[in-house]
Structure formats: structure tokens, C-alpha cells
XYZ file of N, CA and C in Angstrom:
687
model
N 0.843 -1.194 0.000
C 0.000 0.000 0.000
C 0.880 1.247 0.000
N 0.869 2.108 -0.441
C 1.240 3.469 -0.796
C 0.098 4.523 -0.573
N 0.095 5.548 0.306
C -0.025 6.399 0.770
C 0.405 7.867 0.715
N -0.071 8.440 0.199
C 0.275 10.086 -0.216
C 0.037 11.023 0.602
N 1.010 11.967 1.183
C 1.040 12.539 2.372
C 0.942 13.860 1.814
N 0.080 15.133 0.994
C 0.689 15.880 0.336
C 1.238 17.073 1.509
N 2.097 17.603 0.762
C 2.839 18.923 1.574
C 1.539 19.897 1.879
N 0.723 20.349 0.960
C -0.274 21.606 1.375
C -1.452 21.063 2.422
N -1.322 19.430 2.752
C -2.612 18.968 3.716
C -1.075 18.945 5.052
N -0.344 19.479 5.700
C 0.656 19.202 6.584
C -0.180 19.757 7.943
N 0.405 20.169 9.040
C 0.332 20.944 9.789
C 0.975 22.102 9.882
N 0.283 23.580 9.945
C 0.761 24.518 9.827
C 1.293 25.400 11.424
N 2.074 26.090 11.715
C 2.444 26.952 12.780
C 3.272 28.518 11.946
N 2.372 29.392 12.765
C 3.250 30.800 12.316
C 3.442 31.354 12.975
N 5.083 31.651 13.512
C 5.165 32.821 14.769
C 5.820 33.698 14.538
N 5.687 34.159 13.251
C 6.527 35.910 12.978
C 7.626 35.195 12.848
N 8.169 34.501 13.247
C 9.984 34.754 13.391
C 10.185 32.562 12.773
N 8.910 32.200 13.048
C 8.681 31.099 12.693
C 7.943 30.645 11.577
N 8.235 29.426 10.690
C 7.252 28.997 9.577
C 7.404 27.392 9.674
N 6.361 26.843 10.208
C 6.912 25.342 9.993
C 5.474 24.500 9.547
N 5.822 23.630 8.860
C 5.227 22.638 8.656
C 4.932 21.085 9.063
N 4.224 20.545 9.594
C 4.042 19.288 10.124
C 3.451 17.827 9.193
N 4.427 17.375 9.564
C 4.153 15.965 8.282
C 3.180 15.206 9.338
N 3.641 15.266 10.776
C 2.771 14.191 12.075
C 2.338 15.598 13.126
N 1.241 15.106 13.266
C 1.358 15.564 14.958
C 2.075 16.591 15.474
N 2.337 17.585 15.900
C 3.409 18.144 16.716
C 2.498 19.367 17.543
N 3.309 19.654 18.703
C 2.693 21.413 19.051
C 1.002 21.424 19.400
N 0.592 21.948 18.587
C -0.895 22.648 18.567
C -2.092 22.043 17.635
N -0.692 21.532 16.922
C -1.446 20.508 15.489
C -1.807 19.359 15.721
N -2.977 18.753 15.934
C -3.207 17.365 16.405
C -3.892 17.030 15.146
N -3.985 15.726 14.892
C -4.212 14.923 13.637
C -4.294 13.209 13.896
N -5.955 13.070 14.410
C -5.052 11.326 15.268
C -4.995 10.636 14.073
N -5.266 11.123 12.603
C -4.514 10.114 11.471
C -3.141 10.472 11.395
N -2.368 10.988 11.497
C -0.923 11.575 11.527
C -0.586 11.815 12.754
N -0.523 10.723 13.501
C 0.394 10.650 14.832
C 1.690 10.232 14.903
N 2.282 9.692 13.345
C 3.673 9.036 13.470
C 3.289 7.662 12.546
N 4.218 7.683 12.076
C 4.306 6.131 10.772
C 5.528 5.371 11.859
N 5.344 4.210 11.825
C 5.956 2.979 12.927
C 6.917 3.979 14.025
N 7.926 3.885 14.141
C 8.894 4.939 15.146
C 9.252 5.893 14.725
N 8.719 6.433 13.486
C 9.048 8.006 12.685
C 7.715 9.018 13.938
N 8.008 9.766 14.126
C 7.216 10.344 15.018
C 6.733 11.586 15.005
N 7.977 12.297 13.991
C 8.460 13.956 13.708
C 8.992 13.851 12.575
N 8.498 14.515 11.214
C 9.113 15.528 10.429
C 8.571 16.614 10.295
N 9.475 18.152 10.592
C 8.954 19.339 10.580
C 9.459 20.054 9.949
N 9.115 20.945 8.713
C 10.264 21.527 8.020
C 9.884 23.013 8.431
N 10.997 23.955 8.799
C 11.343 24.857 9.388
C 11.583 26.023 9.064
N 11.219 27.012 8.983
C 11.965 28.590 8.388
C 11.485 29.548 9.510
N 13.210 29.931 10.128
C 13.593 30.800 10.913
C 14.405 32.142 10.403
N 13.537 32.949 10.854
C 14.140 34.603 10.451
C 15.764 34.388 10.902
N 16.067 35.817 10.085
C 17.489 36.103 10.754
C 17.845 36.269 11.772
N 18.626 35.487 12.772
C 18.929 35.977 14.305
C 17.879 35.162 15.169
N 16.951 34.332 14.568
C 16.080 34.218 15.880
C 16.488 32.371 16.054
N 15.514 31.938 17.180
C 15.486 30.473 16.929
C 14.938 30.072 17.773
N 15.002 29.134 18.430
C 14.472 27.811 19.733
C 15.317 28.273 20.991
N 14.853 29.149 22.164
C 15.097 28.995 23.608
C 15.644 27.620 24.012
N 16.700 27.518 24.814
C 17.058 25.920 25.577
C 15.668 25.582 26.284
N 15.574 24.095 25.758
C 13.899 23.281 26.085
C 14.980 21.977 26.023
N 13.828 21.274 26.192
C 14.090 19.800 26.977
C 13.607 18.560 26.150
N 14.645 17.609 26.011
C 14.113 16.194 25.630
C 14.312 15.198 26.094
N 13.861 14.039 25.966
C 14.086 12.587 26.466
C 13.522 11.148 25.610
N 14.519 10.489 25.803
C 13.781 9.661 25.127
C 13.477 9.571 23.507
N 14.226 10.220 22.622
C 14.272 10.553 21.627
C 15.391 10.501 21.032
N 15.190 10.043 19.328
C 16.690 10.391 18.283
C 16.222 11.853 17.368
N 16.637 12.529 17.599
C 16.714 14.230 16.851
C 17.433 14.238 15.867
N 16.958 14.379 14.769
C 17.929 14.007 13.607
C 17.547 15.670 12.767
N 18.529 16.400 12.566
C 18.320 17.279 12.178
C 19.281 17.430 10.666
N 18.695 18.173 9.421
C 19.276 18.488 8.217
C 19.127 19.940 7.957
N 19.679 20.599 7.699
C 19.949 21.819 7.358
C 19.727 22.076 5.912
N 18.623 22.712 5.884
C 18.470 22.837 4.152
C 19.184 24.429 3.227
N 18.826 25.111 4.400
C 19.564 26.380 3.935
C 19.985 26.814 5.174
N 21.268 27.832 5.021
C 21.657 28.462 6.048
C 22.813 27.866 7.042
N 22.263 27.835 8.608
C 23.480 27.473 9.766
C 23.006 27.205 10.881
N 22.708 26.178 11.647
C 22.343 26.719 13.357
C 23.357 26.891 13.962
N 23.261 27.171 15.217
C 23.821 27.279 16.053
C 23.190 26.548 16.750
N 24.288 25.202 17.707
C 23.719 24.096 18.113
C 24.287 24.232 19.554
N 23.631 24.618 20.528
C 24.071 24.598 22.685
C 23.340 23.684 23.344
N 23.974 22.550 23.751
C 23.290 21.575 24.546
C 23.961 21.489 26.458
N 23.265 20.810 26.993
C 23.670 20.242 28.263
C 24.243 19.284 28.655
N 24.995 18.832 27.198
C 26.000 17.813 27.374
C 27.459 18.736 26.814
N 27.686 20.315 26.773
C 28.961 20.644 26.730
C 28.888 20.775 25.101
N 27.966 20.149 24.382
C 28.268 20.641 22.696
C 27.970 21.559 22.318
N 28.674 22.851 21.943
C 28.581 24.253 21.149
C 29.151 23.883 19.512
N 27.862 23.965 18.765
C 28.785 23.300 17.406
C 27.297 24.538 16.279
N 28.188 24.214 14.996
C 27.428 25.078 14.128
C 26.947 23.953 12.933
N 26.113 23.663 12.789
C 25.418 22.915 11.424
C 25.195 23.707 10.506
N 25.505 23.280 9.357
C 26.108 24.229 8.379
C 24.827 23.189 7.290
N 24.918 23.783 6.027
C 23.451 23.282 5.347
C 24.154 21.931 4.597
N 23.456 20.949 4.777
C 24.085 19.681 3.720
C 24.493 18.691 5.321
N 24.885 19.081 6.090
C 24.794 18.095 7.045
C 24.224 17.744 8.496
N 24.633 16.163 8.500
C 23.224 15.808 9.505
C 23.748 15.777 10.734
N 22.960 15.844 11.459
C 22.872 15.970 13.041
C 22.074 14.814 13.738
N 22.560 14.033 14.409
C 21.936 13.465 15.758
C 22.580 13.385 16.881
N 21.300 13.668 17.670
C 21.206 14.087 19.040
C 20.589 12.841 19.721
N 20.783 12.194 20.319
C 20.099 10.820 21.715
C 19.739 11.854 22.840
N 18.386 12.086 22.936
C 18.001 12.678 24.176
C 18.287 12.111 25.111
N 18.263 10.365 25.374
C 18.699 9.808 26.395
C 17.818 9.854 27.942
N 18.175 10.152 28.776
C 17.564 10.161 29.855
C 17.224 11.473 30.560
N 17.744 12.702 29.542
C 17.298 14.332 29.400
C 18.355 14.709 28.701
N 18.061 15.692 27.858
C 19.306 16.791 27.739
C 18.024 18.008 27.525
N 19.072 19.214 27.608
C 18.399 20.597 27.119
C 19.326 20.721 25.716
N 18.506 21.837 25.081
C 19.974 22.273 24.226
C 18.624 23.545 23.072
N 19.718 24.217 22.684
C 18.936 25.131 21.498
C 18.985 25.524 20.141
N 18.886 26.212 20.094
C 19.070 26.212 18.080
C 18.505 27.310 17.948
N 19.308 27.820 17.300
C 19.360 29.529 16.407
C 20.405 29.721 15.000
N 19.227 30.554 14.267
C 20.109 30.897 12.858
C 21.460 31.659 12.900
N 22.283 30.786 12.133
C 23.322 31.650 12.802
C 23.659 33.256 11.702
N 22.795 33.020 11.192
C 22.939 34.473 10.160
C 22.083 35.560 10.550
N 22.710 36.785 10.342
C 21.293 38.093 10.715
C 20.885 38.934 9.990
N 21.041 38.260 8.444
C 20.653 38.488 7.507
C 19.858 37.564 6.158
N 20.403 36.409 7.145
C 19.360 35.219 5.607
C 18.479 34.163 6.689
N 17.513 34.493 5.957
C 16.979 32.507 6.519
C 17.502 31.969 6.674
N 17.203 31.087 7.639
C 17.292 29.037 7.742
C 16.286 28.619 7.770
N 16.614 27.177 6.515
C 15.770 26.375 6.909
C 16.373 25.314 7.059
N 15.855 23.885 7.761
C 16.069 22.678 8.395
C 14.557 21.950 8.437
N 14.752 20.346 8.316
C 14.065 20.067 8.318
C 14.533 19.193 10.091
N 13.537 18.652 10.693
C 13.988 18.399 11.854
C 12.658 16.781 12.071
N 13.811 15.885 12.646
C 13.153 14.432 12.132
C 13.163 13.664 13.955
N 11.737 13.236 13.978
C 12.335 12.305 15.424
C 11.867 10.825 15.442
N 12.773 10.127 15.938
C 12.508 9.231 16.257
C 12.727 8.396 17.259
N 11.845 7.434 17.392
C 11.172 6.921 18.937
C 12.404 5.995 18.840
N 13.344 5.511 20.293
C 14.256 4.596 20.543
C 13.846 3.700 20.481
N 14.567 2.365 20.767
C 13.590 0.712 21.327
C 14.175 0.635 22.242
N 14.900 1.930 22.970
C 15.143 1.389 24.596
C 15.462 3.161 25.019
N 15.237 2.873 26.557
C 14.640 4.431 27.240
C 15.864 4.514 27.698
N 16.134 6.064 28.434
C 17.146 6.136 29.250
C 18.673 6.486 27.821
N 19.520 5.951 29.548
C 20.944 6.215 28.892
C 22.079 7.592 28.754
N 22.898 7.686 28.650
C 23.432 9.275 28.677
C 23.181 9.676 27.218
N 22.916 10.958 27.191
C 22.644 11.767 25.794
C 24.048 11.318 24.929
N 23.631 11.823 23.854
C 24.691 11.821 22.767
C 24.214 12.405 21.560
N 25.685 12.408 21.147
C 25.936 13.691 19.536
C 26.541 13.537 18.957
N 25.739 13.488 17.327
C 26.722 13.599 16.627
C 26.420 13.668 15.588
N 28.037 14.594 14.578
C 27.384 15.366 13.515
C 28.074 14.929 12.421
N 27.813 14.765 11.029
C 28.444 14.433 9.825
C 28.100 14.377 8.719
N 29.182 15.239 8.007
C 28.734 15.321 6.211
C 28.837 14.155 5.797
N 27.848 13.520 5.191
C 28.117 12.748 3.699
C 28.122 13.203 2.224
N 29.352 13.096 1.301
C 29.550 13.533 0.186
C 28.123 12.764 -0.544
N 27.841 13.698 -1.604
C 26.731 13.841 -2.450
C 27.435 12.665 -3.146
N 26.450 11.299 -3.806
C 26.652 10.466 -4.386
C 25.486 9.849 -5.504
N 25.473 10.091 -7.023
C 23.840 8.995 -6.972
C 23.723 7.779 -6.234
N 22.077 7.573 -6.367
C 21.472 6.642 -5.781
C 21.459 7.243 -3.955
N 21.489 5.523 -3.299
C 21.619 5.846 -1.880
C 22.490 5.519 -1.123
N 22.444 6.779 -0.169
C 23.639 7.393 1.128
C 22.988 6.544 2.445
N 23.639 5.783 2.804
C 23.197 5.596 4.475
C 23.992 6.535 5.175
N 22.588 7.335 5.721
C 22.830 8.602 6.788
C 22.778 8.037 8.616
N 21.844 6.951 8.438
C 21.739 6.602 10.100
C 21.376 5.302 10.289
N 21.874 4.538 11.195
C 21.374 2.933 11.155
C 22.059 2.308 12.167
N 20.982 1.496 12.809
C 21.203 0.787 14.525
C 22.794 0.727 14.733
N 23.274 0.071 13.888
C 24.815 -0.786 14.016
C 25.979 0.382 13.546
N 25.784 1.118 13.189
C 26.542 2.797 12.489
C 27.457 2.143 11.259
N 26.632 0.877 10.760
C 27.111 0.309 9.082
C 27.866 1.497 8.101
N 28.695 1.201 7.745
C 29.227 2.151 6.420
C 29.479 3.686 6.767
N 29.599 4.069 8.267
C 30.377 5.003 8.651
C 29.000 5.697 9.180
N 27.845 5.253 9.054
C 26.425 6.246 9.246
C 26.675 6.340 10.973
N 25.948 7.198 10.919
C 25.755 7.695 12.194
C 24.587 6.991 13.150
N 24.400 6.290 14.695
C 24.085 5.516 15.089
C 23.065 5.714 15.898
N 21.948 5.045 15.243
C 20.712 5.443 15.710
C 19.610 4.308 16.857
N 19.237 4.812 18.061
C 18.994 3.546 18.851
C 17.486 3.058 18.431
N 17.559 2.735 17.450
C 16.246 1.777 16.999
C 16.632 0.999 15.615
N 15.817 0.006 15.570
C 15.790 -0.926 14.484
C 15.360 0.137 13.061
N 16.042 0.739 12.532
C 15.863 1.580 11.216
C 16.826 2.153 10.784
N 16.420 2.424 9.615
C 17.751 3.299 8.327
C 17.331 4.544 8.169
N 17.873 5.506 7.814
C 17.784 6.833 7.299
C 18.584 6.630 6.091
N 18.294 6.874 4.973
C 19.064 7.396 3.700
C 18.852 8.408 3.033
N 19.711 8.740 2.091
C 19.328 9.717 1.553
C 19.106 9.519 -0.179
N 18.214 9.822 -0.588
C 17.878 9.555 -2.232
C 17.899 10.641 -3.053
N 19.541 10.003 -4.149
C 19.842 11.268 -5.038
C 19.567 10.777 -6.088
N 18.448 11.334 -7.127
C 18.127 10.565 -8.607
C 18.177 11.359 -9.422
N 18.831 11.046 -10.689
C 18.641 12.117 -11.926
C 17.352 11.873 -12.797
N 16.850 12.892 -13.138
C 16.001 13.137 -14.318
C 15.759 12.081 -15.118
N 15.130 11.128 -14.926
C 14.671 10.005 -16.309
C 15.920 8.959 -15.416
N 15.604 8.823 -14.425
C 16.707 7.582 -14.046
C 15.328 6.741 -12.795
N 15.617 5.977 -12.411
C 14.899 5.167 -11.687
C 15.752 4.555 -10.384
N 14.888 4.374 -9.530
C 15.731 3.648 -8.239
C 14.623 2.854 -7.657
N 14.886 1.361 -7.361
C 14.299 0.248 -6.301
C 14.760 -0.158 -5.574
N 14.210 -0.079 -4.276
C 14.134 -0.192 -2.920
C 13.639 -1.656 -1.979
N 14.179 -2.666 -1.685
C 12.982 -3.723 -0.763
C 12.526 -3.207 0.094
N 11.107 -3.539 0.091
C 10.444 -2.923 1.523
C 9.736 -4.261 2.299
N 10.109 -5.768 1.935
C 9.677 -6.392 2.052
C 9.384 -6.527 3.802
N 8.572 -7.002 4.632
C 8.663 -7.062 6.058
C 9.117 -5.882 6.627
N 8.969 -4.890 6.136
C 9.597 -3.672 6.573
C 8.575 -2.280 6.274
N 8.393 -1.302 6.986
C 7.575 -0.187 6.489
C 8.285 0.897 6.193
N 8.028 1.732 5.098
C 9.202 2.893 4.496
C 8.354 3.971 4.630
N 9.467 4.984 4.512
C 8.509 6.188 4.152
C 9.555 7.346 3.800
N 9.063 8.087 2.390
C 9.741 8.881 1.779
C 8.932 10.297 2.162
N 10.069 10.648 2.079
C 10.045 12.669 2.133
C 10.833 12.808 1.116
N 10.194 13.412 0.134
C 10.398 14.527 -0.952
C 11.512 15.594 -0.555
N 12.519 16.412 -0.986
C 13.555 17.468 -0.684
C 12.964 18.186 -1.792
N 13.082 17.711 -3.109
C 13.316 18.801 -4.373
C 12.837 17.980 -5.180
N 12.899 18.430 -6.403
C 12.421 17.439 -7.404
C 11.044 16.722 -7.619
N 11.145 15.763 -8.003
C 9.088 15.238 -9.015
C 9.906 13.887 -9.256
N 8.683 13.146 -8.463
C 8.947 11.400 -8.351
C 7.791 10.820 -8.799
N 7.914 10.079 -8.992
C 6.483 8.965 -10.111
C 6.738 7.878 -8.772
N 5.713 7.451 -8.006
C 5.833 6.250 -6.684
C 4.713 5.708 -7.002
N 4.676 4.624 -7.918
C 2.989 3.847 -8.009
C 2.359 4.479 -9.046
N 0.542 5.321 -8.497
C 0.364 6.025 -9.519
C 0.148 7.453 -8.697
N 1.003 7.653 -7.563
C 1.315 8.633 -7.217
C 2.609 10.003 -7.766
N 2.205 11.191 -8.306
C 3.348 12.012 -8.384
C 3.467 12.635 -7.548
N 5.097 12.834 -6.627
C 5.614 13.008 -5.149
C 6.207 14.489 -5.804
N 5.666 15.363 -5.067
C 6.390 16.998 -5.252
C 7.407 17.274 -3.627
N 7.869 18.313 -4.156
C 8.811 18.569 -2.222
C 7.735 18.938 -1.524
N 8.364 18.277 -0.044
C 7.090 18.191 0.954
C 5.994 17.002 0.952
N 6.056 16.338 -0.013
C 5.325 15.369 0.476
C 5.481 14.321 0.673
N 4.995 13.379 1.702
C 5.324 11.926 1.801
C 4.887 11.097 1.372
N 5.548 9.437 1.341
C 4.368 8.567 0.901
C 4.832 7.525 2.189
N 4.401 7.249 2.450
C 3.997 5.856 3.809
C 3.843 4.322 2.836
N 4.258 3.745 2.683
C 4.432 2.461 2.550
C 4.405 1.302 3.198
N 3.455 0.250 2.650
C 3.618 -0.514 3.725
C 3.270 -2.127 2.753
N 3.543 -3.001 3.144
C 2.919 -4.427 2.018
C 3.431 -4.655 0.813
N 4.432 -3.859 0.523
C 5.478 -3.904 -0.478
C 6.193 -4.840 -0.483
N 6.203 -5.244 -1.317
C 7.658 -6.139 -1.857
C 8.677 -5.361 -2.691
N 8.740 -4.351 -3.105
C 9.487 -3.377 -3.561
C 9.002 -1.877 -3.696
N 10.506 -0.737 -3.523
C 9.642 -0.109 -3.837
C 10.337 0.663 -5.311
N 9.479 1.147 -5.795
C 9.885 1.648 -6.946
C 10.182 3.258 -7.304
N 11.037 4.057 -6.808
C 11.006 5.316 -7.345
C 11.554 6.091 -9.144
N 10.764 6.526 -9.641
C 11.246 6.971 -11.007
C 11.247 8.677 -10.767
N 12.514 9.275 -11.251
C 12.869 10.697 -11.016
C 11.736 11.394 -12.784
N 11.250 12.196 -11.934
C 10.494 13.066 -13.937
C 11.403 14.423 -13.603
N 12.201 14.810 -12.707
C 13.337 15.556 -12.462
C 14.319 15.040 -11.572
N 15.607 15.863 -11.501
C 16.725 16.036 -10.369
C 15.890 15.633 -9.538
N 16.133 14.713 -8.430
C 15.484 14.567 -7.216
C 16.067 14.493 -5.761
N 16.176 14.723 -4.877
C 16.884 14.497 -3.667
C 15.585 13.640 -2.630
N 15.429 12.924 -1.550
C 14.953 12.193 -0.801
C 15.444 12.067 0.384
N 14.558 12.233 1.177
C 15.297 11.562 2.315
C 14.360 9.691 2.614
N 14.729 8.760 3.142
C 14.252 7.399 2.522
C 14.000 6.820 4.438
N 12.938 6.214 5.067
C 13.044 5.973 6.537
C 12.914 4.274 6.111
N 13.707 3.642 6.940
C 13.279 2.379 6.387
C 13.154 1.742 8.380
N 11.769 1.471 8.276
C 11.607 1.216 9.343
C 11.151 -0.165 9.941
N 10.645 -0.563 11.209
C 9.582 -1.645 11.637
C 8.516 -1.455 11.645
N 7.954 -3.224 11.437
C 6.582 -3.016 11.188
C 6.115 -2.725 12.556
């Protein structure tokens, strides 16, 4: 089954200094059909004025996977990390058993945007952790995050993959989704998924697949969740 998530049905929030969008659940936005696809829980895509951002707040119990689409944060946590995310690379954070920490644009003159991803652990607790890393742009797919930190990815405490999907124009990419539930987010670009066409911003939820099939009708970028049932 394939499922079409479009970007303009999301959840909306506007706070002057804020613009975000909700793929699940979040904040103010409740949706009990969009509470989270298997341990995907959070995707929010983000646009913060110049200079402003997120006050130090609190998590637990969570993987924070953050991408930088334009711009810089500025990243202050309660585990001692002062670091800057710069656009093109990823961030995870293990809330663990608490951390605080904040995020602000680090420019005072351009936007940021980020898209900001969470996901549920398969075990609670633990000391926080961080950590940040470019992967060089490659076709096809990048493993960005995965239980065992396979192929240099960065190590995520649940049974799932994060990748990233780079396709050219008139090229095609297949995926197994066999025993497994996926779910794509759109970056850029126009995808043919079934007899669905995928624009940026929207998802598709997958599930009962035995493959999956993406065809690029442009440049495409992806981000790819490969999760439990």
C-alpha cells in the first residue's frame, strides 16, 4: 500500500519569526490520522528569520535528527556541545535520559531552513549523545543513520535506516520494503511512486510492499526511513 502525504494537507504553525510545517502531529497541530508512521514520530520543516530560533527546552527519550536545508544553526546543549550545522549536514542528538539544548540561525541576515526528524528509541534512558556528519553527495543511496553505524552512518537507537535519495532526471531507483515499512520525504524534485506524483514536501507511507519503486520526472533528492513493522 502506498499512501500520499501531500505537503499543502501538513500541519501549519506561524510565529513571525517562525514557519513550519508538520508531516505528524506536533505542538498545537493534532491529527489522530498523523500521529507518526511505525517509530518516525516527527518531520517538521522549518523557516527561521534572521537571528532568531528555539530557547534551551528539553528532551528525552528521543533520536533528533536534524538536516539543514539552507543556512546554519547554532547548536548549545547540556552535554557541553557548542557546534554550528552548516546546510548539507546531519545531526543526531540521543536525548537519552534528558538533555536541554537550542538552536538559532546563525545568520542576521538570511533565513534558515532545516528540516527536523524524530525518532522513537527501542530502549529508554541512557546518557545523551551527539553527533554530527557530512556525507559527500553520491547517486542513488547514502546511508545517513542505522542501529549498528554500518558504512560510517551515524548511530541510531532503533531498528531503522535513514538514507538519503539522489536521482537524476529520467533515471529510476528500487528499494525492498519487504517485512519492513518505508517512508519517503520529498527534498526537491518530481517522483512517479505507483500512480502517485511526489512533489517537495510530500510523503508517501508504505507498507505491504515487496518493492519499492522510485522513477525521477526531475533532479530529485529524498530523504528514505526504512523502518519496523
Amino acid at each position: 500500500m502506498l499512501t500520499l502525504r501531500k505537503a499543502d494537507e501538513r500541519g501549519k504553525a506561524e510565529f513571525g519569526w517562525l514557519k513550519s510545517r508538520h508531516s505528524f502531529s506536533f505542538g498545537s497541530y493534532y491529527d489522530p490520522a498523523h500521529m507518526g508512521f511505525s517509530a518516525l514520530r516527527v518531520i517538521n520543516d522549518d523557516w527561521v528569520a534572521p537571528g532568531a530560533g528555539f530557547d534551551s527546552h528539553g528532551h528525552r527519550d528521543m533520536e533528533i535528527i536534524t538536516l539543514v536545508l539552507q543556512g546554519a544553526i547554532v547548536h548549545k546543549d547540556s552535554a557541553g556541545n557548542e557546534k554550528i550545522l552548516p546546510a548539507g549536514e546531519f545531526q543526531l542528538m540521543s536525548a537519552g535520559s534528558g538533555v536541554y539544548h537550542s538552536e538559532y540561525n546563525a545568520s542576521q541576515t538570511e533565513e534558515l531552513r532545516f528540516l527536523q526528524i524524530w525518532i522513537m528509541p527501542d530502549r529508554q534512558g541512557g546518557a545523551p549523545g551527539y553527533q554530527q556528519q557530512h556525507f559527500a553527495s553520491k547517486p542513488g543511496l547514502t546511508l545517513i543513520a542505522s542501529a549498528d553505524g554500518r558504512d560510517g552512518s551515524l548511530v541510531l537507537k532503533q531498528q531503522a535506516q535513514l538514507l538519503r535519495a539522489s536521482i537524476s532526471a529520467d533515471e529510476h531507483l528500487t528499494y525492498p520494503a519487504a517485512g519492513r515499512k518505508l517512508y519517503l520525504h520529498l527534498i526537491s524534485g518530481e517522483l512517479k511512486v505507483g500512480n502517485h506524483t511526489v512533489y517537495p514536501g510530500d510523503g508517501v507511507m508504505v507498507s505491504d510492499q515487496t518493492d519499492l519503486l522510485l522513477m525521477a520526472t526531475a533532479d530529485s533528492e529524498a530523504l528514505l526511513f526504512n523502518l519496523p513493522l
